[in-house]
Coordinates of C-alpha atoms in Angstrom, one line a residue:
X1 CA 10.6 -17.6 -0.4
X2 CA 9.7 -17.5 -4.1
X3 CA 7.1 -19.9 -5.3
X4 CA 6.1 -18.0 -8.4
X5 CA 6.9 -18.6 -12.0
X6 CA 10.2 -17.2 -13.2
X7 CA 10.8 -13.6 -12.2
X8 CA 7.1 -12.7 -12.3
X9 CA 6.5 -10.2 -9.5
X10 CA 2.8 -10.6 -8.9
X11 CA 2.6 -7.3 -7.0
X12 CA 3.7 -5.4 -10.1
X13 CA 1.4 -7.0 -12.7
X14 CA -0.6 -4.3 -14.4
X15 CA 1.6 -1.6 -12.9
X16 CA 1.3 1.7 -14.8
X17 CA 4.6 3.3 -15.6
X18 CA 5.2 6.9 -14.4
X19 CA 8.2 9.0 -15.5
X20 CA 9.4 12.4 -14.5
X21 CA 7.4 15.3 -16.2
X22 CA 8.8 16.6 -19.4
X23 CA 8.5 19.9 -21.2
X24 CA 6.7 20.1 -24.6
X25 CA 4.5 17.1 -23.8
X26 CA 1.1 17.6 -25.5
X27 CA -0.3 14.1 -25.2
X28 CA -0.8 11.6 -22.4
X29 CA 0.4 7.9 -22.5
X30 CA -0.9 5.3 -20.1
X31 CA 1.5 2.3 -20.2
X32 CA 0.8 -0.9 -18.2
X33 CA 3.3 -3.8 -17.9
X34 CA 2.7 -7.5 -17.4
X35 CA 5.2 -10.3 -17.1
X36 CA 8.9 -10.5 -16.1
X37 CA 11.5 -7.9 -15.4
X38 CA 12.5 -7.7 -19.1
X39 CA 9.0 -6.4 -19.9
X40 CA 9.2 -3.6 -17.3
X41 CA 12.6 -2.7 -18.7
X42 CA 11.2 -2.6 -22.2
X43 CA 8.4 -0.3 -21.1
X44 CA 11.0 2.2 -20.1
X45 CA 12.4 2.1 -23.7
X46 CA 8.8 2.6 -25.1
X47 CA 8.3 5.6 -22.8
X48 CA 11.6 7.0 -24.0
X49 CA 10.7 6.6 -27.7
X50 CA 7.2 8.2 -27.2
X51 CA 8.6 10.9 -25.0
X52 CA 10.4 12.3 -28.1
X53 CA 6.9 12.3 -29.8
X54 CA 5.4 14.5 -27.2
X55 CA 3.9 11.9 -24.9
X56 CA 4.0 12.2 -21.2
X57 CA 3.1 9.2 -19.0
X58 CA 0.0 9.4 -16.8
X59 CA -1.4 7.0 -14.2
X60 CA -4.9 8.2 -14.9
X61 CA -6.3 6.0 -17.6
X62 CA -9.2 8.3 -18.3
X63 CA -7.0 11.2 -19.3
X64 CA -4.9 9.2 -21.8
X65 CA -4.7 9.7 -25.5
X66 CA -2.8 6.4 -26.0
X67 CA -3.1 3.3 -23.8
X68 CA -0.4 0.5 -24.3
X69 CA -0.3 -2.8 -22.5
X70 CA 3.1 -4.4 -22.5
X71 CA 2.5 -8.2 -22.3
X72 CA 4.1 -11.5 -21.8
X73 CA 2.8 -14.8 -23.2
X74 CA 4.3 -17.1 -20.6
X75 CA 1.1 -17.9 -18.8
X76 CA -2.5 -18.5 -19.6
X77 CA -3.5 -16.5 -16.6
X78 CA -1.7 -13.4 -17.9
X79 CA -3.4 -13.8 -21.2
X80 CA -6.9 -13.8 -19.6
X81 CA -5.9 -10.8 -17.4
X82 CA -4.9 -8.8 -20.5
X83 CA -7.9 -9.8 -22.5
X84 CA -10.2 -8.7 -19.6
X85 CA -8.3 -5.5 -19.2
X86 CA -8.7 -4.8 -23.0
X87 CA -12.5 -5.2 -22.5
X88 CA -12.5 -2.6 -19.7
X89 CA -10.4 -0.2 -21.8
X90 CA -12.7 -0.5 -24.8
X91 CA -15.6 0.6 -22.6
X92 CA -13.5 3.8 -22.0
X93 CA -12.9 4.1 -25.7
X94 CA -16.7 4.2 -26.4
X95 CA -16.8 7.5 -24.4
X96 CA -13.6 8.8 -26.1
X97 CA -13.4 7.5 -29.7
X98 CA -10.1 9.3 -30.4
X99 CA -8.4 7.1 -27.8
X100 CA -5.9 4.6 -29.2
X101 CA -5.2 1.2 -27.6
X102 CA -2.2 -1.0 -28.3
X103 CA -0.7 -4.3 -27.2
X104 CA 3.1 -4.7 -27.1
X105 CA 5.4 -7.6 -26.5
X106 CA 5.3 -11.4 -26.9
X107 CA 1.6 -11.8 -26.6
X108 CA 1.0 -9.2 -29.3
X109 CA 3.2 -11.3 -31.6
X110 CA 1.2 -14.5 -30.9
X111 CA -2.3 -13.1 -30.9
X112 CA -2.1 -10.3 -33.5
X113 CA -4.9 -11.5 -35.7
X114 CA -7.2 -12.3 -32.9
X115 CA -6.7 -9.0 -31.1
X116 CA -6.8 -6.7 -34.2
X117 CA -8.9 -8.4 -36.9
X118 CA -11.2 -10.9 -35.2
X119 CA -12.1 -9.2 -31.9
X120 CA -11.2 -5.6 -32.7
X121 CA -9.8 -5.1 -29.2
X122 CA -6.9 -3.0 -30.2
X123 CA -5.7 -0.4 -32.8
X124 CA -2.0 -1.2 -32.6
X125 CA 0.0 -4.5 -32.3
X126 CA 3.7 -4.2 -31.8
X127 CA 6.2 -7.1 -31.3
X128 CA 9.2 -6.8 -28.9
X129 CA 11.6 -5.8 -31.8
X130 CA 9.5 -3.1 -33.3
X131 CA 9.1 -0.5 -30.6
X132 CA 11.1 2.0 -32.6
X133 CA 8.4 1.9 -35.2
X134 CA 5.7 3.0 -32.7
X135 CA 5.5 6.6 -33.9
X136 CA 4.9 5.4 -37.5
X137 CA 2.3 2.9 -36.3
X138 CA 0.4 5.6 -34.4
X139 CA 0.3 7.7 -37.6
X140 CA -1.0 4.7 -39.5
X141 CA -3.9 4.4 -37.0
X142 CA -4.7 8.1 -37.3
X143 CA -4.7 7.7 -41.1
X144 CA -7.2 4.8 -40.7
X145 CA -4.7 2.0 -41.5
X146 CA -4.0 -1.2 -39.6
X147 CA -1.0 -0.8 -37.4
X148 CA 0.9 -4.1 -37.0
X149 CA 4.6 -4.7 -36.8
X150 CA 5.7 -7.9 -35.3
X151 CA 8.8 -8.3 -37.4
X152 CA 11.7 -10.0 -35.6
X153 CA 14.8 -7.9 -36.2
X154 CA 18.2 -9.5 -36.9
X155 CA 19.9 -6.3 -35.9
X156 CA 20.2 -4.9 -32.4
X157 CA 17.3 -2.6 -32.2
X158 CA 17.6 -0.2 -29.3
X159 CA 21.3 0.6 -29.0
X160 CA 21.1 4.3 -28.8
X161 CA 17.9 4.7 -26.8
X162 CA 18.5 5.4 -23.1
X163 CA 15.4 4.0 -21.3
X164 CA 13.4 6.3 -19.2
X165 CA 13.8 5.1 -15.6
X166 CA 10.8 4.0 -13.6
X167 CA 10.1 5.9 -10.4
X168 CA 11.5 2.8 -8.5
X169 CA 13.9 3.4 -5.6
X170 CA 16.4 5.4 -7.7
X171 CA 19.1 3.0 -6.5
X172 CA 18.8 -0.2 -8.6
X173 CA 18.4 -0.2 -12.4
X174 CA 18.2 -2.7 -15.2
X175 CA 20.2 -2.5 -18.5
X176 CA 19.2 -4.9 -21.3
X177 CA 22.2 -6.4 -23.1
X178 CA 20.5 -8.8 -25.5
X179 CA 17.3 -8.8 -27.6
X180 CA 15.8 -12.3 -27.7
X181 CA 18.2 -15.2 -28.0
X182 CA 20.5 -14.0 -30.6
X183 CA 21.1 -10.3 -30.8
X184 CA 23.6 -8.4 -28.7
X185 CA 24.0 -4.7 -28.0
X186 CA 27.1 -2.8 -28.7
X187 CA 29.2 -2.8 -25.5
X188 CA 29.9 0.9 -25.8
X189 CA 26.2 1.7 -25.8
X190 CA 25.8 -0.5 -22.6
X191 CA 28.8 1.3 -21.0
X192 CA 27.3 4.7 -21.9
X193 CA 23.9 3.7 -20.3
X194 CA 25.7 2.5 -17.2
X195 CA 27.6 5.8 -17.0
X196 CA 24.4 7.8 -17.2
X197 CA 23.0 5.6 -14.4
X198 CA 26.1 6.1 -12.3
X199 CA 25.9 9.9 -12.8
X200 CA 22.2 9.8 -11.8
X201 CA 23.1 8.2 -8.5
X202 CA 22.2 4.5 -9.2
X203 CA 24.3 2.1 -7.1
X204 CA 23.3 -1.3 -8.5
X205 CA 22.8 -2.4 -12.1
X206 CA 21.4 -5.7 -13.3
X207 CA 22.5 -6.7 -16.8
X208 CA 19.4 -8.3 -18.4
X209 CA 18.9 -10.8 -21.2
X210 CA 16.7 -13.7 -22.1
X211 CA 20.1 -15.5 -21.9
X212 CA 23.0 -13.3 -20.9
X213 CA 25.5 -16.0 -21.5
X214 CA 24.7 -15.9 -25.2
X215 CA 25.9 -12.3 -25.4
X216 CA 28.4 -11.9 -28.2
X217 CA 29.1 -8.5 -30.0
X218 CA 31.3 -8.6 -33.1
X219 CA 29.9 -5.6 -34.9
X220 CA 26.3 -6.6 -35.2
X221 CA 24.3 -9.6 -36.4
X222 CA 23.1 -12.7 -34.5
X223 CA 25.4 -15.1 -32.6
X224 CA 24.7 -18.0 -35.0
X225 CA 26.3 -16.0 -37.9
X226 CA 29.5 -15.4 -35.9
X227 CA 31.2 -18.2 -37.9
X228 CA 30.9 -16.0 -41.0
X229 CA 32.5 -13.0 -39.3
X230 CA 35.8 -11.6 -40.6
X231 CA 39.0 -12.4 -38.8
X232 CA 39.2 -8.8 -37.4
X233 CA 35.6 -9.1 -36.2
X234 CA 36.4 -12.4 -34.5
X235 CA 39.6 -11.0 -32.9
X236 CA 37.8 -7.9 -31.5
X237 CA 34.5 -9.7 -30.4
X238 CA 33.3 -9.2 -26.9
X239 CA 31.6 -12.1 -25.0
X240 CA 29.7 -11.9 -21.8
X241 CA 32.7 -12.5 -19.5
X242 CA 34.5 -9.6 -21.2
X243 CA 31.5 -7.4 -21.0
X244 CA 31.2 -8.1 -17.3
X245 CA 34.9 -7.3 -16.9
X246 CA 34.5 -4.0 -18.8
X247 CA 31.5 -2.8 -16.8
X248 CA 33.0 -3.9 -13.4
X249 CA 36.3 -2.3 -14.1
X250 CA 34.8 1.0 -15.3
X251 CA 32.3 1.3 -12.4
X252 CA 34.1 -0.1 -9.3
X253 CA 31.6 1.6 -7.0
X254 CA 28.5 0.1 -8.7
X255 CA 27.2 -3.3 -7.8
X256 CA 26.6 -5.6 -10.7
X257 CA 24.1 -8.5 -11.1
X258 CA 23.0 -10.4 -14.2
X259 CA 20.0 -12.4 -15.2
X260 CA 19.1 -14.9 -16.7
X261 CA 21.8 -17.6 -17.2
X262 CA 21.3 -20.8 -19.1
X263 CA 23.2 -23.8 -17.7
X264 CA 24.4 -25.0 -21.2
X265 CA 25.9 -21.6 -22.1
X266 CA 27.5 -20.5 -18.8
X267 CA 31.3 -20.2 -19.5
X268 CA 34.0 -20.5 -16.9
X269 CA 35.2 -17.0 -17.8
X270 CA 32.0 -15.5 -16.3
X271 CA 32.8 -17.3 -13.0
X272 CA 36.4 -16.1 -13.1
X273 CA 35.1 -12.5 -13.5
X274 CA 32.8 -13.0 -10.5
X275 CA 35.8 -14.2 -8.5
X276 CA 38.0 -11.3 -9.7
X277 CA 35.6 -8.4 -9.1
X278 CA 34.3 -7.6 -5.6
X279 CA 31.5 -5.5 -7.2
X280 CA 30.0 -8.4 -9.2
X281 CA 27.4 -9.9 -6.8
X282 CA 27.9 -13.5 -5.8
X283 CA 24.6 -14.8 -6.9
X284 CA 23.4 -16.7 -10.0
X285 CA 19.9 -17.5 -11.0
X286 CA 20.4 -20.8 -12.8
X287 CA 17.2 -22.3 -14.1
X288 CA 17.2 -26.1 -14.2
X289 CA 13.4 -27.1 -14.5
X290 CA 14.0 -30.7 -13.6
X291 CA 16.6 -32.9 -12.0
X292 CA 16.0 -35.8 -14.5
X293 CA 17.9 -36.0 -17.7
X294 CA 15.0 -37.8 -19.4
X295 CA 12.5 -35.0 -18.5
X296 CA 15.1 -32.4 -19.6
X297 CA 15.3 -34.1 -23.0
X298 CA 11.5 -34.1 -23.3
X299 CA 11.5 -30.4 -22.4
X300 CA 14.0 -29.8 -25.1
X301 CA 16.5 -28.4 -22.6
X302 CA 20.1 -28.4 -23.8
X303 CA 21.7 -29.8 -20.7
X304 CA 21.7 -33.0 -18.8
X305 CA 21.6 -33.7 -15.0
X306 CA 25.3 -34.6 -15.1
X307 CA 26.3 -31.5 -16.9
X308 CA 24.4 -29.4 -14.4
X309 CA 26.2 -31.1 -11.6
X310 CA 29.5 -30.3 -13.3
X311 CA 28.6 -26.7 -13.6
X312 CA 27.5 -26.5 -9.9
X313 CA 30.9 -28.1 -8.9
X314 CA 32.7 -25.5 -11.0
X315 CA 30.8 -22.6 -9.4
X316 CA 31.5 -23.9 -5.9
X317 CA 35.2 -24.2 -6.7
X318 CA 35.7 -20.8 -8.4
X319 CA 33.1 -18.7 -6.4
X320 CA 32.7 -20.6 -3.2
X321 CA 30.5 -18.0 -1.5
X322 CA 28.1 -17.9 -4.5
X323 CA 24.3 -18.1 -3.8
X324 CA 22.1 -20.0 -6.3
X325 CA 18.5 -19.9 -7.2
X326 CA 16.4 -22.1 -9.6
X327 CA 13.2 -22.5 -11.6
X328 CA 11.6 -25.9 -11.1
X329 CA 8.6 -27.5 -12.8
X330 CA 6.6 -30.3 -11.0
X331 CA 4.7 -32.8 -13.1
X332 CA 5.9 -32.2 -16.6
X333 CA 4.4 -34.4 -19.4
X334 CA 5.0 -38.1 -18.6
X335 CA 7.0 -37.4 -15.4
X336 CA 7.4 -40.6 -13.4
X337 CA 7.8 -40.9 -9.6
X338 CA 11.5 -41.9 -10.3
X339 CA 12.0 -38.7 -12.4
X340 CA 10.5 -36.6 -9.6
X341 CA 12.9 -38.2 -7.1
X342 CA 15.7 -37.1 -9.4
X343 CA 14.6 -33.5 -9.0
X344 CA 14.6 -33.8 -5.2
X345 CA 18.0 -35.4 -5.2
X346 CA 19.4 -32.7 -7.4
X347 CA 18.0 -30.1 -5.0
X348 CA 19.6 -32.0 -2.1
X349 CA 23.0 -31.8 -3.9
X350 CA 22.8 -28.1 -4.8
X351 CA 21.0 -26.7 -1.7
X352 CA 19.7 -23.6 -3.4
X353 CA 19.2 -20.4 -1.5
X354 CA 15.7 -20.0 -3.0
X355 CA 13.7 -21.0 -6.0
X356 CA 10.7 -20.3 -8.3
X357 CA 8.5 -23.4 -8.3
X358 CA 5.3 -24.3 -10.0
X359 CA 3.3 -27.2 -11.4
X360 CA 3.3 -27.8 -15.1
X361 CA 0.4 -26.4 -17.0
X362 CA -0.1 -26.5 -20.7
X363 CA 0.7 -23.4 -22.7
X364 CA -0.9 -23.2 -26.1
X365 CA 1.5 -23.2 -29.1
X366 CA 4.5 -24.7 -27.2
X367 CA 6.2 -27.9 -28.5
X368 CA 5.0 -29.8 -25.4
X369 CA 1.4 -28.7 -26.0
X370 CA 1.6 -29.9 -29.6
X371 CA 3.3 -33.2 -29.1
X372 CA 2.8 -34.4 -25.5
X373 CA -0.3 -35.0 -23.4
X374 CA -0.4 -33.3 -20.0
X375 CA -0.9 -36.7 -18.4
X376 CA 0.4 -36.4 -14.8
X377 CA -2.6 -36.6 -12.4
X378 CA -3.4 -33.2 -10.8
X379 CA -3.2 -34.7 -7.3
X380 CA 0.3 -36.1 -8.1
X381 CA 1.4 -32.7 -9.5
X382 CA 0.2 -31.0 -6.4
X383 CA 2.0 -33.4 -4.0
X384 CA 5.2 -33.3 -6.0
X385 CA 5.2 -29.5 -6.1
X386 CA 4.6 -29.5 -2.3
X387 CA 7.6 -31.8 -1.8
X388 CA 9.7 -29.5 -3.9
X389 CA 8.6 -26.5 -1.9
X390 CA 9.1 -28.2 1.4
X391 CA 12.7 -29.2 0.5
X392 CA 13.4 -25.7 -0.8
X393 CA 12.1 -24.2 2.5
X394 CA 14.4 -26.5 4.4
X395 CA 17.4 -25.5 2.3
X396 CA 16.5 -21.8 2.4
X397 CA 16.4 -22.0 6.2
X398 CA 19.8 -23.7 6.2
X399 CA 21.3 -21.1 3.8
X400 CA 19.9 -18.2 5.8
X401 CA 21.2 -19.7 9.1
X402 CA 24.7 -19.9 7.5
X403 CA 24.6 -16.1 7.1
X404 CA 23.7 -15.4 10.7
X405 CA 26.6 -14.2 12.9
X406 CA 28.4 -12.8 9.8
X407 CA 28.8 -9.1 8.7
X408 CA 27.3 -8.3 5.3
X409 CA 27.8 -5.3 3.0
X410 CA 24.2 -4.2 2.3
X411 CA 22.9 -1.6 -0.2
X412 CA 20.0 0.3 1.5
X413 CA 17.1 0.1 -1.0
X414 CA 14.2 1.4 1.1
X415 CA 12.1 1.1 4.2
X416 CA 11.2 -2.3 5.5
X417 CA 7.6 -3.1 4.5
X418 CA 6.8 -4.1 8.1
X419 CA 8.4 -1.2 10.0
X420 CA 9.4 2.1 8.6
X421 CA 12.0 2.5 11.4
X422 CA 13.9 -0.3 9.7
X423 CA 15.9 -0.2 6.5
X424 CA 15.6 -3.0 3.8
X425 CA 18.5 -4.1 1.6
X426 CA 20.3 -7.1 0.1
X427 CA 23.8 -8.5 0.5
X428 CA 26.0 -9.7 -2.4
X429 CA 24.2 -13.2 -2.3
X430 CA 20.8 -11.5 -2.8
X431 CA 19.6 -12.3 0.7
X432 CA 17.3 -9.7 2.2
X433 CA 18.3 -7.9 5.4
X434 CA 16.3 -5.6 7.6
X435 CA 17.9 -3.6 10.3
X436 CA 17.1 -0.5 12.5
X437 CA 17.8 2.9 10.9
X438 CA 20.8 4.8 12.2
X439 CA 20.8 8.6 11.9
X440 CA 22.7 9.9 8.9
X441 CA 22.0 6.8 6.7
X442 CA 19.9 7.1 3.6
X443 CA 18.6 5.0 0.6
X444 CA 21.6 4.3 -1.7
X445 CA 24.2 3.9 1.1
X446 CA 26.4 0.9 1.4
X447 CA 26.5 -0.2 5.1
X448 CA 27.9 -3.1 7.1
X449 CA 25.2 -5.1 8.8
X450 CA 25.7 -8.0 11.3
X451 CA 23.0 -10.6 10.9
X452 CA 21.8 -11.7 14.3
X453 CA 18.8 -13.9 13.4
X454 CA 16.7 -14.9 10.4
X455 CA 13.4 -16.3 9.0
X456 CA 13.4 -18.6 6.0
X457 CA 13.4 -15.4 3.7
X458 CA 15.0 -12.6 5.7
X459 CA 18.0 -11.8 7.8
X460 CA 17.5 -9.5 10.8
X461 CA 20.5 -7.5 11.9
X462 CA 22.1 -4.3 13.1
X463 CA 24.4 -1.8 11.5
X464 CA 28.0 -1.8 12.7
X465 CA 30.8 0.7 12.2
X466 CA 33.4 -0.1 9.5

């Protein structure tokens, strides 16, 4: 059951990245990540760039020459956490004046003046498109200059950098295919990265983007400029459905997932590829935020309730066994009881497998914060969120029960948290299964598991022979 904000894994907030030791490393980098999976993936790129500059990652903050916090500006809570963390790190800096501290990512972009000039909390501020510039920025600090680069790049920025993989489980990996909303990576560099992962023993790859459906490669440049592309560029362009087809065809033994999709951009071609390839997982995270067209318009969402229903019908028709998850906000500015009921009726129609649900809270700098009062009473927000959660729990239980009695292909990802005599893995629909270990099986194996029972979040089963 997921009740957190979008793809924010609370257990990983502030996790320090640790990579394999490298030769010729003379300096130590302490790199902490906050926010969504994209940020953790970006941290691997940063580690790779600095690896070439002689930095080896460490998990001991007091032995670091350089401390970087990779941030996300989604939530006020995250901002407070990072600010507090910077206070602690500055105390360490007093003992070690040569230590450099930097903030990366979205929060850096938004709070550059505060962090650097007003509060003197950091030496380096780097936006999400400027990680390649880090070595120069570090030199700037050493030469006594301000080190800020929050330029948004129009070009794809990290095409040739193979991210350093996190310790992780060595089985599932993430490959970023877009930067921000508009810029796409060269498909060949994506295929090369997938090839390296396959050769390193990875069995599942998630293609990541702020909006994967906006992927469009035609030789460089943002999607909005595609209209100005040459005829040959247009003829040889690769969209997301074609990219999926390329990766799935070239790596038939690797499972593929993707995240995140936007309802208004999801093309039928992507669904056709999911139906065509067994190795593309039958699961879509499809954020909706609200079931009310009037609320969606206030949120500046680009889809209506009716269009979302049409997309759901299309998914059910083309990929009938597809699992769906959502993001839902209770109590957005001006939400009426009727609009809230629209959300519940949409959930009843879709019957999602799981969801990320939260009550609306103001975020400084967003259009809603500037234009609309946060006027839904706290007790109404709380009740509405509870109703959304209860309905989701009911649907999660129904969906889980529908998987009981069936045999699932499961990728073994690790030990069950509760019992190390059990394996943990997921099926194609992203449902978690735990099952007793059988001699000769190991992490990274694909096995067939019959589900015998379930909780609202987990299937319990046993391995069966092919």
